[in-house]
CSV table of C-alpha atoms in Angstrom, one decimal:
chain,number,residue,atom,x,y,z
A,544,MET,CA,-0.2,4.8,-17.3
A,545,TYR,CA,2.2,7.2,-14.9
A,546,ARG,CA,3.8,4.0,-13.4
A,547,LYS,CA,5.6,4.5,-9.8
A,548,ASN,CA,9.2,3.2,-9.9
A,549,SER,CA,9.9,0.4,-7.6
A,550,SER,CA,6.9,-2.2,-8.0
A,551,GLY,CA,4.0,-2.0,-5.9
A,552,TRP,CA,4.8,1.3,-4.2
A,553,PHE,CA,1.8,1.7,-2.4
A,554,LYS,CA,2.7,-1.6,-0.3
A,555,HIS,CA,5.8,0.0,0.6
A,556,ILE,CA,4.2,3.0,1.8
A,557,ASP,CA,2.2,1.0,4.2
A,558,PHE,CA,5.2,-0.6,5.7
A,559,ILE,CA,7.0,2.4,6.1
A,560,ILE,CA,3.7,4.1,8.0
A,561,LEU,CA,3.7,1.3,10.1
A,562,ASP,CA,7.3,1.3,10.9
A,563,MET,CA,7.1,4.8,11.8
A,564,LEU,CA,4.4,3.9,14.3
A,565,CYS,CA,6.2,0.9,15.9
A,566,VAL,CA,9.2,3.1,16.8
A,567,GLN,CA,7.2,5.7,18.2
A,568,LEU,CA,5.2,3.0,20.3
A,569,ALA,CA,9.1,1.5,21.4
A,570,PHE,CA,9.8,4.6,22.3
A,571,TYR,CA,7.1,5.7,24.5
A,572,MET,CA,7.1,2.0,26.1
A,573,SER,CA,10.5,2.3,26.6
A,574,TYR,CA,10.2,5.6,28.4
A,575,VAL,CA,7.1,4.6,30.6
A,576,LEU,CA,9.2,1.0,31.6
A,577,ARG,CA,12.4,3.4,32.3
A,578,GLN,CA,10.9,6.2,34.0
A,579,GLY,CA,7.5,5.2,35.5
A,580,ASP,CA,6.0,8.2,33.9
A,581,TRP,CA,3.2,8.4,31.1
A,582,ASP,CA,4.2,11.3,29.2
A,583,PRO,CA,7.6,11.7,27.5
A,584,TYR,CA,6.5,14.4,25.5
A,585,VAL,CA,6.6,17.2,28.1
A,586,ILE,CA,10.4,16.7,28.4
A,587,PRO,CA,12.3,18.6,25.9
A,588,LEU,CA,15.0,16.1,25.4
A,589,TYR,CA,12.8,13.3,25.3
A,590,ARG,CA,10.2,15.1,22.8
A,591,ASN,CA,13.0,16.1,20.6
A,592,MET,CA,14.1,12.2,20.6
A,593,ALA,CA,10.7,11.3,19.7
A,594,ILE,CA,11.0,13.8,16.5
A,595,PHE,CA,14.5,12.2,15.6
A,596,VAL,CA,14.0,8.8,15.7
A,597,GLU,CA,10.9,9.1,13.3
A,598,LEU,CA,12.9,11.3,11.3
A,599,ALA,CA,16.3,9.2,11.1
A,600,ASP,CA,14.3,6.0,10.9
A,601,LEU,CA,12.5,7.6,7.4
A,602,LEU,CA,15.9,8.5,6.2
A,603,ILE,CA,18.1,5.0,6.8
A,604,ILE,CA,14.4,3.6,4.8
A,605,PHE,CA,14.8,5.3,2.1
A,606,ILE,CA,18.9,5.5,1.7
A,607,PHE,CA,19.3,1.8,2.3
A,608,GLU,CA,16.0,0.5,0.4
A,609,PHE,CA,14.9,-1.7,3.6
A,610,TYR,CA,11.5,-2.5,2.0
A,611,LYS,CA,12.7,-3.6,-1.6
A,612,ASN,CA,11.2,-7.0,-2.2
A,613,VAL,CA,9.6,-6.9,1.2
A,614,LEU,CA,7.0,-9.3,0.0
A,615,LYS,CA,9.5,-11.9,-1.2
A,616,ARG,CA,11.7,-12.2,1.9
A,617,GLY,CA,10.9,-15.1,4.4
A,618,TYR,CA,10.9,-15.2,8.2
A,619,TYR,CA,14.7,-15.5,8.4
A,620,LYS,CA,15.6,-12.7,5.9
A,621,GLU,CA,13.0,-10.9,7.5
A,622,PHE,CA,14.3,-10.7,10.9
A,623,ALA,CA,17.6,-10.1,9.5
A,624,THR,CA,16.7,-6.8,7.7
A,625,SER,CA,15.1,-5.8,10.8
A,626,ILE,CA,17.6,-6.1,13.0
A,627,LYS,CA,20.3,-4.2,10.5
A,628,GLN,CA,17.7,-1.4,10.4
A,629,VAL,CA,17.4,-1.4,14.1
A,630,LEU,CA,21.1,-1.5,14.8
A,631,MET,CA,21.4,1.2,12.4
A,632,LEU,CA,18.6,3.5,14.0
A,633,LEU,CA,20.8,2.6,17.3
A,634,LEU,CA,24.1,4.0,16.2
A,635,VAL,CA,22.6,7.1,14.4
A,636,SER,CA,20.6,7.8,17.8
A,637,SER,CA,23.9,7.5,19.9
A,638,LEU,CA,25.5,9.7,17.5
A,639,TYR,CA,22.6,12.3,17.9
A,640,LEU,CA,22.8,12.0,21.6
A,641,VAL,CA,26.6,12.4,21.6
A,642,ALA,CA,26.0,15.3,19.6
A,643,VAL,CA,23.4,17.5,21.6
A,644,GLN,CA,24.3,19.8,24.5
A,645,ASP,CA,22.3,17.6,27.2
A,646,GLY,CA,22.2,14.1,25.6
A,647,ASN,CA,24.4,12.7,28.6
A,648,ASP,CA,20.9,13.2,30.6
A,649,TYR,CA,19.0,10.9,28.2
A,650,SER,CA,18.8,7.6,29.9
A,651,ARG,CA,20.7,5.0,28.4
A,652,ILE,CA,18.7,2.1,29.3
A,653,ALA,CA,15.8,3.7,27.7
A,654,LEU,CA,17.6,3.9,24.8
A,655,PHE,CA,18.4,0.2,24.5
A,656,THR,CA,15.0,-0.8,25.5
A,657,MET,CA,13.6,1.0,22.8
A,658,VAL,CA,15.8,-0.4,20.4
A,659,GLY,CA,15.2,-4.0,21.5
A,660,LEU,CA,11.2,-3.4,21.5
A,661,TYR,CA,11.3,-1.8,18.2
A,662,ALA,CA,13.0,-5.0,16.6
A,663,VAL,CA,10.2,-7.1,18.4
A,664,ILE,CA,7.5,-5.0,17.4
A,665,THR,CA,8.6,-4.0,13.7
A,666,TYR,CA,9.3,-8.0,13.0
A,667,ILE,CA,6.3,-9.2,14.1
A,668,VAL,CA,4.2,-6.1,12.5
A,669,ARG,CA,5.9,-6.9,9.1
A,670,LEU,CA,4.9,-10.8,9.2
A,671,LEU,CA,1.2,-9.9,10.2
A,672,TRP,CA,1.0,-7.0,7.5
A,673,LYS,CA,2.5,-9.2,4.7
A,674,ARG,CA,0.0,-12.3,5.8
A,675,PHE,CA,-2.9,-9.7,5.6
A,676,LEU,CA,-1.4,-8.3,2.2
A,677,GLN,CA,-1.1,-12.2,0.7
A,678,HIS,CA,-5.0,-12.5,1.9
A,679,ARG,CA,-5.8,-9.4,0.2
A,680,MET,CA,-3.9,-10.8,-2.8
A,681,LYS,CA,-6.4,-13.4,-3.3
A,682,ASN,CA,-9.7,-11.4,-2.5
A,683,ARG,CA,-9.0,-7.8,-3.6
A,684,GLU,CA,-6.1,-7.4,-5.8
A,685,GLU,CA,-4.9,-3.5,-6.4
A,686,VAL,CA,-3.5,-3.7,-10.0
A,687,SER,CA,-5.4,-4.6,-12.9
A,688,LEU,CA,-3.3,-6.6,-15.1
A,689,PHE,CA,-4.2,-8.0,-18.7
A,690,ILE,CA,-1.9,-10.5,-20.4
A,691,VAL,CA,-1.2,-10.5,-23.9
A,692,THR,CA,-0.1,-14.0,-25.4
A,693,SER,CA,0.0,-16.6,-27.5
A,694,GLN,CA,-2.3,-20.1,-27.5
A,695,LYS,CA,1.0,-22.4,-26.9
A,696,ILE,CA,2.0,-20.6,-23.4
A,697,ALA,CA,-1.1,-18.9,-22.6
A,698,LYS,CA,-1.5,-21.4,-19.7
A,699,GLU,CA,2.0,-21.4,-18.5
A,700,VAL,CA,2.2,-17.7,-18.4
A,701,VAL,CA,-1.0,-17.3,-16.5
A,702,HIS,CA,0.2,-19.7,-13.9
A,703,ASN,CA,3.7,-18.3,-13.5
A,704,ILE,CA,2.2,-14.8,-12.7
A,705,LYS,CA,-0.6,-16.2,-10.7
A,706,ASP,CA,2.0,-18.5,-8.4
A,707,LYS,CA,4.6,-15.3,-8.1
A,708,ASN,CA,1.9,-12.4,-7.7
A,709,TYR,CA,4.0,-10.5,-5.5
A,710,ASN,CA,2.7,-7.4,-6.6
A,711,MET,CA,-0.8,-7.9,-6.0
A,712,TYR,CA,-1.6,-7.9,-9.3
A,713,LYS,CA,-5.7,-8.8,-10.5
A,714,ILE,CA,-5.1,-10.8,-13.4
A,715,THR,CA,-8.3,-9.5,-15.1
A,716,GLY,CA,-8.2,-11.0,-18.4
A,717,VAL,CA,-6.1,-12.8,-21.1
A,718,ILE,CA,-5.9,-11.7,-24.8
A,719,VAL,CA,-4.6,-14.6,-27.2
A,720,LEU,CA,-3.3,-13.0,-30.2
A,721,ASP,CA,-2.9,-16.3,-32.4
A,722,ARG,CA,-6.5,-17.9,-32.1
A,723,ASP,CA,-10.1,-16.7,-31.3
A,724,MET,CA,-10.4,-18.1,-27.8
A,725,TYR,CA,-13.0,-15.5,-26.6
A,726,GLY,CA,-15.1,-17.0,-23.7
A,727,THR,CA,-12.8,-19.5,-22.5
A,728,ILE,CA,-11.0,-20.1,-19.4
A,729,ILE,CA,-7.1,-20.5,-18.7
A,730,GLY,CA,-6.2,-20.8,-15.5
A,731,GLY,CA,-9.2,-19.3,-13.7
A,732,VAL,CA,-8.8,-16.1,-16.0
A,733,PRO,CA,-11.3,-15.2,-19.0
A,734,VAL,CA,-10.1,-14.9,-22.3
A,735,VAL,CA,-11.4,-11.4,-23.1
A,736,ALA,CA,-10.2,-10.5,-26.6
A,737,ASN,CA,-8.1,-11.6,-29.5
A,738,ALA,CA,-5.9,-9.9,-32.2
A,739,ASP,CA,-8.7,-8.1,-33.9
A,740,ASN,CA,-10.4,-6.1,-31.0
A,741,ALA,CA,-7.6,-6.1,-28.1
A,742,ALA,CA,-7.2,-2.4,-28.6
A,743,GLU,CA,-11.1,-1.5,-28.1
A,744,TYR,CA,-11.4,-3.6,-25.1
A,745,LEU,CA,-8.5,-2.4,-23.4
A,746,LEU,CA,-9.6,1.2,-24.0
A,747,GLN,CA,-13.1,0.9,-22.3
A,748,ASN,CA,-12.1,-1.2,-19.4
A,749,TRP,CA,-10.3,-0.7,-16.0
A,750,VAL,CA,-6.4,-1.4,-17.1
A,751,ASP,CA,-3.5,-0.6,-14.9
A,752,GLU,CA,-1.0,-2.8,-16.8
A,753,VAL,CA,-0.5,-5.0,-19.5
A,754,PHE,CA,2.1,-7.7,-19.8
A,755,PHE,CA,3.2,-8.9,-23.3
A,756,ASN,CA,4.6,-12.8,-23.8
A,757,VAL,CA,4.3,-14.7,-26.8
A,758,ASP,CA,6.0,-18.0,-27.7
A,759,LYS,CA,8.9,-17.2,-30.5
A,760,SER,CA,6.3,-18.2,-33.4
A,761,VAL,CA,4.2,-15.3,-33.0
A,762,ALA,CA,5.5,-11.8,-33.8
A,763,TYR,CA,5.6,-9.3,-31.0
A,764,PRO,CA,2.4,-6.8,-31.7
A,765,LYS,CA,4.1,-3.8,-32.4
A,766,GLU,CA,0.5,-2.2,-33.2
A,767,LEU,CA,-1.3,-3.1,-30.1
A,768,ILE,CA,1.7,-2.0,-28.0
A,769,ASP,CA,1.8,1.2,-29.7
A,770,ARG,CA,-2.0,1.6,-29.0
A,771,CYS,CA,-1.3,0.9,-25.3
A,772,ALA,CA,1.2,3.6,-25.3
A,773,GLU,CA,-1.2,6.3,-27.1
A,774,MET,CA,-3.5,5.3,-24.1
A,775,GLY,CA,-1.1,5.7,-21.3
A,776,LEU,CA,-0.4,2.3,-20.0
A,777,THR,CA,2.4,0.6,-18.2
A,778,VAL,CA,3.5,-1.8,-20.4
A,779,HIS,CA,5.7,-5.0,-19.8
A,780,MET,CA,7.3,-6.9,-22.4
A,781,ASN,CA,9.1,-10.2,-21.7
A,782,LEU,CA,12.6,-9.0,-21.8
A,783,ALA,CA,14.1,-12.4,-23.6
A,784,GLN,CA,11.7,-12.0,-26.4
A,785,ILE,CA,12.2,-8.2,-27.3
A,786,SER,CA,12.9,-7.1,-30.4
A,787,ASP,CA,12.2,-3.1,-31.1
A,788,SER,CA,9.0,-2.8,-29.5
A,789,ILE,CA,10.5,-0.1,-27.2
A,790,LEU,CA,8.5,3.4,-26.1
A,791,GLY,CA,8.2,5.7,-23.3
A,792,LYS,CA,10.4,5.8,-20.4
A,793,GLU,CA,11.7,2.4,-19.3
A,794,SER,CA,12.9,0.3,-16.7
A,795,ILE,CA,14.0,-3.4,-15.8
A,796,GLY,CA,11.8,-5.3,-13.5
A,797,LYS,CA,10.0,-8.9,-12.9
A,798,VAL,CA,6.0,-10.0,-13.7
A,799,GLY,CA,6.1,-13.4,-12.1
A,800,ASP,CA,9.3,-15.1,-12.8
A,801,TYR,CA,9.6,-13.1,-16.2
A,802,THR,CA,12.3,-10.4,-16.4
A,803,VAL,CA,10.5,-7.8,-18.1
A,804,ILE,CA,11.1,-4.2,-19.9
A,805,THR,CA,8.3,-2.0,-18.5
A,806,SER,CA,7.7,1.4,-20.7
A,807,SER,CA,5.1,3.8,-19.2
A,808,ILE,CA,4.6,7.7,-19.9
A,809,ASN,CA,6.5,8.7,-16.5
A,810,VAL,CA,8.0,7.1,-13.8
A,811,MET,CA,7.5,8.1,-9.9
A,812,THR,CA,10.0,6.9,-7.5
A,813,MET,CA,9.0,5.5,-4.0
A,814,ARG,CA,10.0,8.7,-2.4
A,815,GLN,CA,8.3,11.0,-4.5
A,816,ALA,CA,5.0,8.5,-4.0
A,817,PHE,CA,5.6,8.7,-0.2
A,818,MET,CA,5.8,12.3,-0.6
A,819,LYS,CA,2.9,12.8,-2.3
A,820,ARG,CA,0.4,10.4,-0.6
A,821,THR,CA,1.7,12.0,3.0
A,822,ILE,CA,0.3,15.1,1.8
A,823,ASP,CA,-2.8,14.1,0.6
A,824,ILE,CA,-3.2,12.0,4.1
A,825,LEU,CA,-2.3,15.3,5.6
A,826,ALA,CA,-5.0,17.5,3.3
A,827,GLY,CA,-7.5,14.8,3.6
A,828,ILE,CA,-7.7,14.9,7.2
A,829,VAL,CA,-7.6,19.2,7.5
A,830,GLY,CA,-10.5,19.0,4.6
A,831,CYS,CA,-12.8,16.3,6.4
A,832,ILE,CA,-12.4,18.7,9.5
A,833,ALA,CA,-13.5,21.5,7.4
A,834,THR,CA,-16.3,19.5,5.7
A,835,VAL,CA,-17.6,19.0,9.0
A,836,ILE,CA,-18.0,22.7,9.9
A,837,ILE,CA,-19.0,23.6,6.5
A,838,PHE,CA,-21.6,21.0,6.6
A,839,ILE,CA,-23.2,22.8,9.5
A,840,PHE,CA,-23.7,25.9,8.1
A,841,ILE,CA,-24.7,25.0,4.5
A,842,ALA,CA,-27.0,21.5,5.1
A,843,PRO,CA,-29.9,23.7,6.4
A,844,ILE,CA,-29.9,26.2,3.6
A,845,ILE,CA,-29.6,23.4,0.9
A,846,TYR,CA,-32.2,21.3,2.3
A,847,ILE,CA,-34.6,24.3,2.7
A,848,LYS,CA,-33.7,25.3,-0.9
A,849,SER,CA,-34.1,21.8,-2.3
A,850,PRO,CA,-35.6,19.1,0.0
A,851,GLY,CA,-33.2,15.6,-0.1
A,852,PRO,CA,-29.7,14.6,0.7
A,853,ILE,CA,-27.0,16.9,1.7
A,854,LEU,CA,-24.4,14.9,-0.2
A,855,PHE,CA,-24.3,14.0,-3.7
A,856,ALA,CA,-22.6,10.6,-4.7
A,857,GLN,CA,-21.9,10.0,-8.4
A,858,GLU,CA,-19.9,7.4,-9.9
A,859,ARG,CA,-16.8,8.5,-11.7
A,860,ILE,CA,-14.0,7.0,-13.4
A,861,GLY,CA,-10.4,7.0,-11.8
A,862,GLN,CA,-7.1,6.2,-12.5
A,863,ASN,CA,-7.1,4.0,-15.4
A,864,GLY,CA,-10.5,3.7,-15.8
A,865,LYS,CA,-11.3,2.1,-12.3
A,866,PRO,CA,-14.7,3.4,-11.2
A,867,PHE,CA,-15.3,5.0,-7.7
A,868,LYS,CA,-18.0,7.0,-5.9
A,869,MET,CA,-16.8,11.0,-5.6
A,870,TYR,CA,-18.8,13.1,-3.0
A,871,LYS,CA,-19.6,16.6,-3.3
A,872,PHE,CA,-22.3,18.7,-1.6
A,873,ARG,CA,-25.2,19.0,-3.6
A,874,SER,CA,-25.8,22.0,-5.6
A,875,MET,CA,-28.2,21.0,-8.1
A,876,TYR,CA,-31.8,19.9,-8.0
A,877,LEU,CA,-32.6,16.0,-7.5
A,878,ASP,CA,-33.6,15.8,-11.0
A,879,ALA,CA,-30.3,17.1,-12.7
A,880,GLU,CA,-29.5,14.2,-14.1
A,881,GLU,CA,-32.4,13.4,-15.9
A,882,ARG,CA,-32.5,16.9,-17.1
A,883,LYS,CA,-29.1,17.0,-18.3
A,884,ALA,CA,-30.0,15.5,-22.1
A,885,GLU,CA,-32.3,18.0,-22.9
A,886,LEU,CA,-29.6,20.6,-22.1
A,887,MET,CA,-26.7,19.4,-23.9
A,888,LYS,CA,-27.5,21.4,-26.8
A,889,GLU,CA,-25.8,24.2,-24.9
A,890,ASN,CA,-22.7,22.4,-23.9
A,891,LYS,CA,-19.9,24.9,-24.5
A,892,MET,CA,-17.5,22.0,-24.7
A,893,SER,CA,-16.7,20.9,-28.3
A,894,ASN,CA,-18.0,17.4,-27.6
A,895,ASN,CA,-20.0,15.3,-25.3
A,896,LEU,CA,-16.6,14.5,-23.5
A,897,MET,CA,-17.5,16.8,-21.2
A,898,PHE,CA,-20.5,18.9,-20.0
A,899,LYS,CA,-20.3,22.6,-18.9
A,900,MET,CA,-22.6,25.6,-19.8
A,901,ASP,CA,-22.6,29.3,-18.9
A,902,PHE,CA,-25.9,29.2,-16.6
A,903,ASP,CA,-27.3,25.9,-15.4
A,904,PRO,CA,-30.7,25.8,-14.6
A,905,ARG,CA,-30.3,22.7,-12.7
A,906,ILE,CA,-28.5,24.5,-10.1
A,907,ILE,CA,-30.3,24.8,-6.6
A,908,GLY,CA,-31.6,28.5,-6.9
A,909,ASN,CA,-30.9,29.5,-10.6
A,910,LYS,CA,-33.6,31.2,-12.4
A,911,ILE,CA,-34.3,33.0,-15.4
A,912,LEU,CA,-37.0,35.6,-14.3
A,913,SER,CA,-39.8,36.9,-16.8
A,914,ASP,CA,-37.2,40.2,-18.0
A,915,GLY,CA,-34.6,37.6,-18.9
A,916,THR,CA,-32.6,38.5,-15.6
A,917,ARG,CA,-30.8,35.3,-14.5
A,918,LYS,CA,-30.9,34.9,-10.5
A,919,THR,CA,-28.7,32.6,-8.6
A,920,GLY,CA,-28.9,31.0,-5.3
A,921,ILE,CA,-26.9,28.7,-3.0
A,922,GLY,CA,-26.3,26.4,-5.2
A,923,GLN,CA,-24.2,28.7,-7.5
A,924,PHE,CA,-22.9,30.1,-4.2
A,925,ILE,CA,-21.1,27.0,-3.2
A,926,ARG,CA,-19.9,26.1,-6.6
A,927,SER,CA,-18.7,29.2,-7.4
A,928,THR,CA,-16.7,29.3,-4.2
A,929,SER,CA,-15.6,25.6,-4.5
A,930,LEU,CA,-17.6,24.5,-1.3
A,931,ASP,CA,-19.0,21.9,-2.9
A,932,GLU,CA,-15.8,20.2,-3.6
A,933,PHE,CA,-15.1,19.7,0.2
A,934,PRO,CA,-16.4,16.4,0.9
A,935,GLN,CA,-14.0,15.1,-1.8
A,936,PHE,CA,-11.5,15.3,1.0
A,937,TRP,CA,-13.0,12.0,2.2
A,938,ASN,CA,-11.9,10.5,-1.4
A,939,VAL,CA,-8.3,11.8,-0.7
A,940,LEU,CA,-8.0,10.3,2.3
A,941,LYS,CA,-9.5,6.9,1.1
A,942,GLY,CA,-7.2,7.0,-1.8
A,943,ASP,CA,-9.7,7.3,-4.7
A,944,LEU,CA,-8.5,11.1,-5.3
A,945,SER,CA,-5.2,13.2,-4.7
A,946,LEU,CA,-5.1,16.7,-4.0
A,947,ILE,CA,-3.6,17.6,-7.6
A,948,GLY,CA,-4.7,15.5,-10.5
A,949,PHE,CA,-6.9,15.4,-13.5
A,950,ARG,CA,-10.9,16.0,-12.5
A,951,PRO,CA,-12.6,12.6,-12.9
A,952,CYS,CA,-14.9,11.9,-15.8
A,953,LEU,CA,-18.3,10.3,-15.9
A,954,LYS,CA,-18.6,6.8,-16.9
A,955,SER,CA,-20.8,7.9,-20.0
A,956,GLU,CA,-18.1,10.4,-21.1
A,957,PHE,CA,-15.5,7.5,-20.7
A,958,SER,CA,-17.0,5.4,-23.0
A,959,GLU,CA,-16.6,8.0,-26.0
A,960,TYR,CA,-12.9,8.3,-25.2
A,961,SER,CA,-10.6,8.1,-28.1
A,962,PHE,CA,-7.0,5.9,-27.5
A,963,HIS,CA,-5.3,9.3,-27.1
A,964,HIS,CA,-8.2,10.7,-24.2
A,965,ARG,CA,-7.1,8.0,-22.1
A,966,THR,CA,-3.6,9.4,-21.5
A,967,ARG,CA,-5.5,11.8,-19.1
A,968,ILE,CA,-6.9,9.3,-16.7
A,969,SER,CA,-2.9,7.3,-16.4
A,970,MET,CA,-2.6,9.1,-12.9
A,971,LYS,CA,-4.8,9.2,-10.0
A,972,PRO,CA,-7.7,12.0,-10.4
A,973,GLY,CA,-7.6,15.1,-8.1
A,974,ILE,CA,-9.8,17.9,-6.6
A,975,THR,CA,-7.4,20.2,-8.7
A,976,GLY,CA,-5.4,20.0,-11.7
A,977,MET,CA,-3.6,21.7,-14.5
A,978,TRP,CA,-7.0,22.5,-16.4
A,979,GLN,CA,-8.7,24.2,-13.5
A,980,VAL,CA,-5.5,26.8,-13.1
A,981,SER,CA,-5.5,27.2,-17.0
A,982,GLY,CA,-8.7,29.3,-17.1
A,983,ARG,CA,-11.2,26.6,-17.0
A,984,SER,CA,-13.9,29.0,-17.9
A,985,ASP,CA,-12.4,29.8,-21.1
A,986,ILE,CA,-11.2,26.3,-22.3
A,987,THR,CA,-14.2,24.6,-24.5
A,988,ASP,CA,-12.2,22.4,-26.5
A,989,PHE,CA,-11.9,19.0,-24.9
A,990,GLU,CA,-8.8,18.2,-26.8
A,991,GLU,CA,-7.1,21.1,-24.9
A,992,VAL,CA,-8.1,19.7,-21.7
A,993,VAL,CA,-6.3,16.4,-22.9
A,994,LYS,CA,-3.4,18.1,-23.7
A,995,LEU,CA,-3.0,19.9,-20.3
A,996,ASP,CA,-3.6,16.9,-18.5
A,997,THR,CA,-1.2,14.9,-20.4
A,998,GLU,CA,1.6,17.6,-20.1
A,999,TYR,CA,1.3,17.5,-16.1
A,1000,ILE,CA,1.5,13.7,-16.3
A,1001,LYS,CA,4.7,14.0,-18.1
A,1002,ASN,CA,6.2,17.0,-16.5
A,1003,TRP,CA,5.1,15.6,-13.1
A,1004,SER,CA,7.4,16.8,-9.9
A,1005,MET,CA,6.3,17.9,-6.3
A,1006,GLY,CA,7.4,21.4,-7.3
A,1007,LEU,CA,4.5,21.5,-9.9
A,1008,ASP,CA,2.2,20.1,-7.3
A,1009,PHE,CA,2.7,23.2,-5.2
A,1010,ARG,CA,2.5,25.3,-8.0
A,1011,ILE,CA,-1.0,24.2,-9.2
A,1012,LEU,CA,-2.3,24.2,-5.4
A,1013,LEU,CA,-1.0,28.0,-5.2
A,1014,LYS,CA,-2.9,29.1,-8.7
A,1015,THR,CA,-5.8,27.4,-7.6
A,1016,VAL,CA,-6.0,29.3,-4.2
A,1017,LYS,CA,-5.7,32.5,-6.0
A,1018,THR,CA,-8.3,31.3,-8.6
A,1019,VAL,CA,-10.7,30.3,-5.9
A,1020,LEU,CA,-10.3,33.4,-4.2
A,1021,HIS,CA,-10.3,35.9,-7.4
A,1022,ARG,CA,-13.7,34.2,-8.1
A,1023,GLU,CA,-15.0,34.6,-4.5
A,1024,GLY,CA,-13.5,38.6,-5.1
A,1025,SER,CA,-15.5,39.2,-8.0
A,1026,MET,CA,-18.9,37.6,-6.5
């Protein structure tokens, strides 16, 4: 899996966003209480201060890692951490006011009131959010973890990770290597496979991470670990029992109370993850607004040409095999899925792991006339201009998709994947990606698609995302110009 450095990075992002809202609320309340006015943002000095405290707070959080192990902190330690962060913000803000030309005009009472309110608000919000996360831990865990272990210590390992579940793992199943215990329950978790069928099971199910911990009487399953690496999964191995089963990019961390060495295809830092998610949220908001505008114009045409729902929802496979519903403007007739089987013989791709054809008669308005002329309509237009993709910005906003990533596959296609194919789904899927900007109409070999997606994951950077985004815009404009 493409792993985000610092365990549970998405939880930290939630905390950071909440923290930034807290500091802005404290700033606003301090102004209202001190000045008796309701709009500090019309005054340049206060408006600049509002922007500065956000940026300063974000910088302080990243530099001093104030959210490291945040879920493990108790009431006192959380309070002490909050006070440290607030005092540093006070110091930086004071220096800022000294440095700016009209800083003396800023109310010092408002400044200290802001800091005091911020300390109280952020402390309360952190406690409440941690309680919410702990509740969600029990009801809707975010990361699917499989435990690979041996019979002797299986119960101990399961209970250890469940009791120390700071990372919000969904312990999906246990794989026991030295005995066939399929169907039994260990600590409330089902045994789903044994040594013989473990790799095949992991291939066909939603798996984010795999934790290996066997007792000393059982050899470490290097072949299974290699298979997990081939699939692009994140692998944790109990450091106390590691021999030479090291692969990929490694880091030291914790799973439950166990110190582990973690291997993954690539690592995204918390800062990078924050930047990528922030861009996704901004793009999602803008894209959703654009979707509403586009809907007003094309919805009546779609309905007239093919009565039925305007939006099309389809189950797709997301990161590490997690299913989700993806939305598009409907560009095909209602019976498109039923007709797909009869058209498979015209599939341009080298196998049935992806479907593509030159002229698809299932698209609304597409017809082959008696003289052999091919006639297109609204369906082909919205596909060629990528307008059908716009509802996916809602998926981006929800977090199912990213702006850049692999194109999510169908469940039927995923069931045909080999081990190395699974690597391409080890990062969050996207609206566009490496394959789309590399001449997608010319690529008919699915292995080439896998190669491009894997290359993207291994070499990911924000710069690469921006380059792909620019190429996507260029590709779409070129298609529109050639219509």
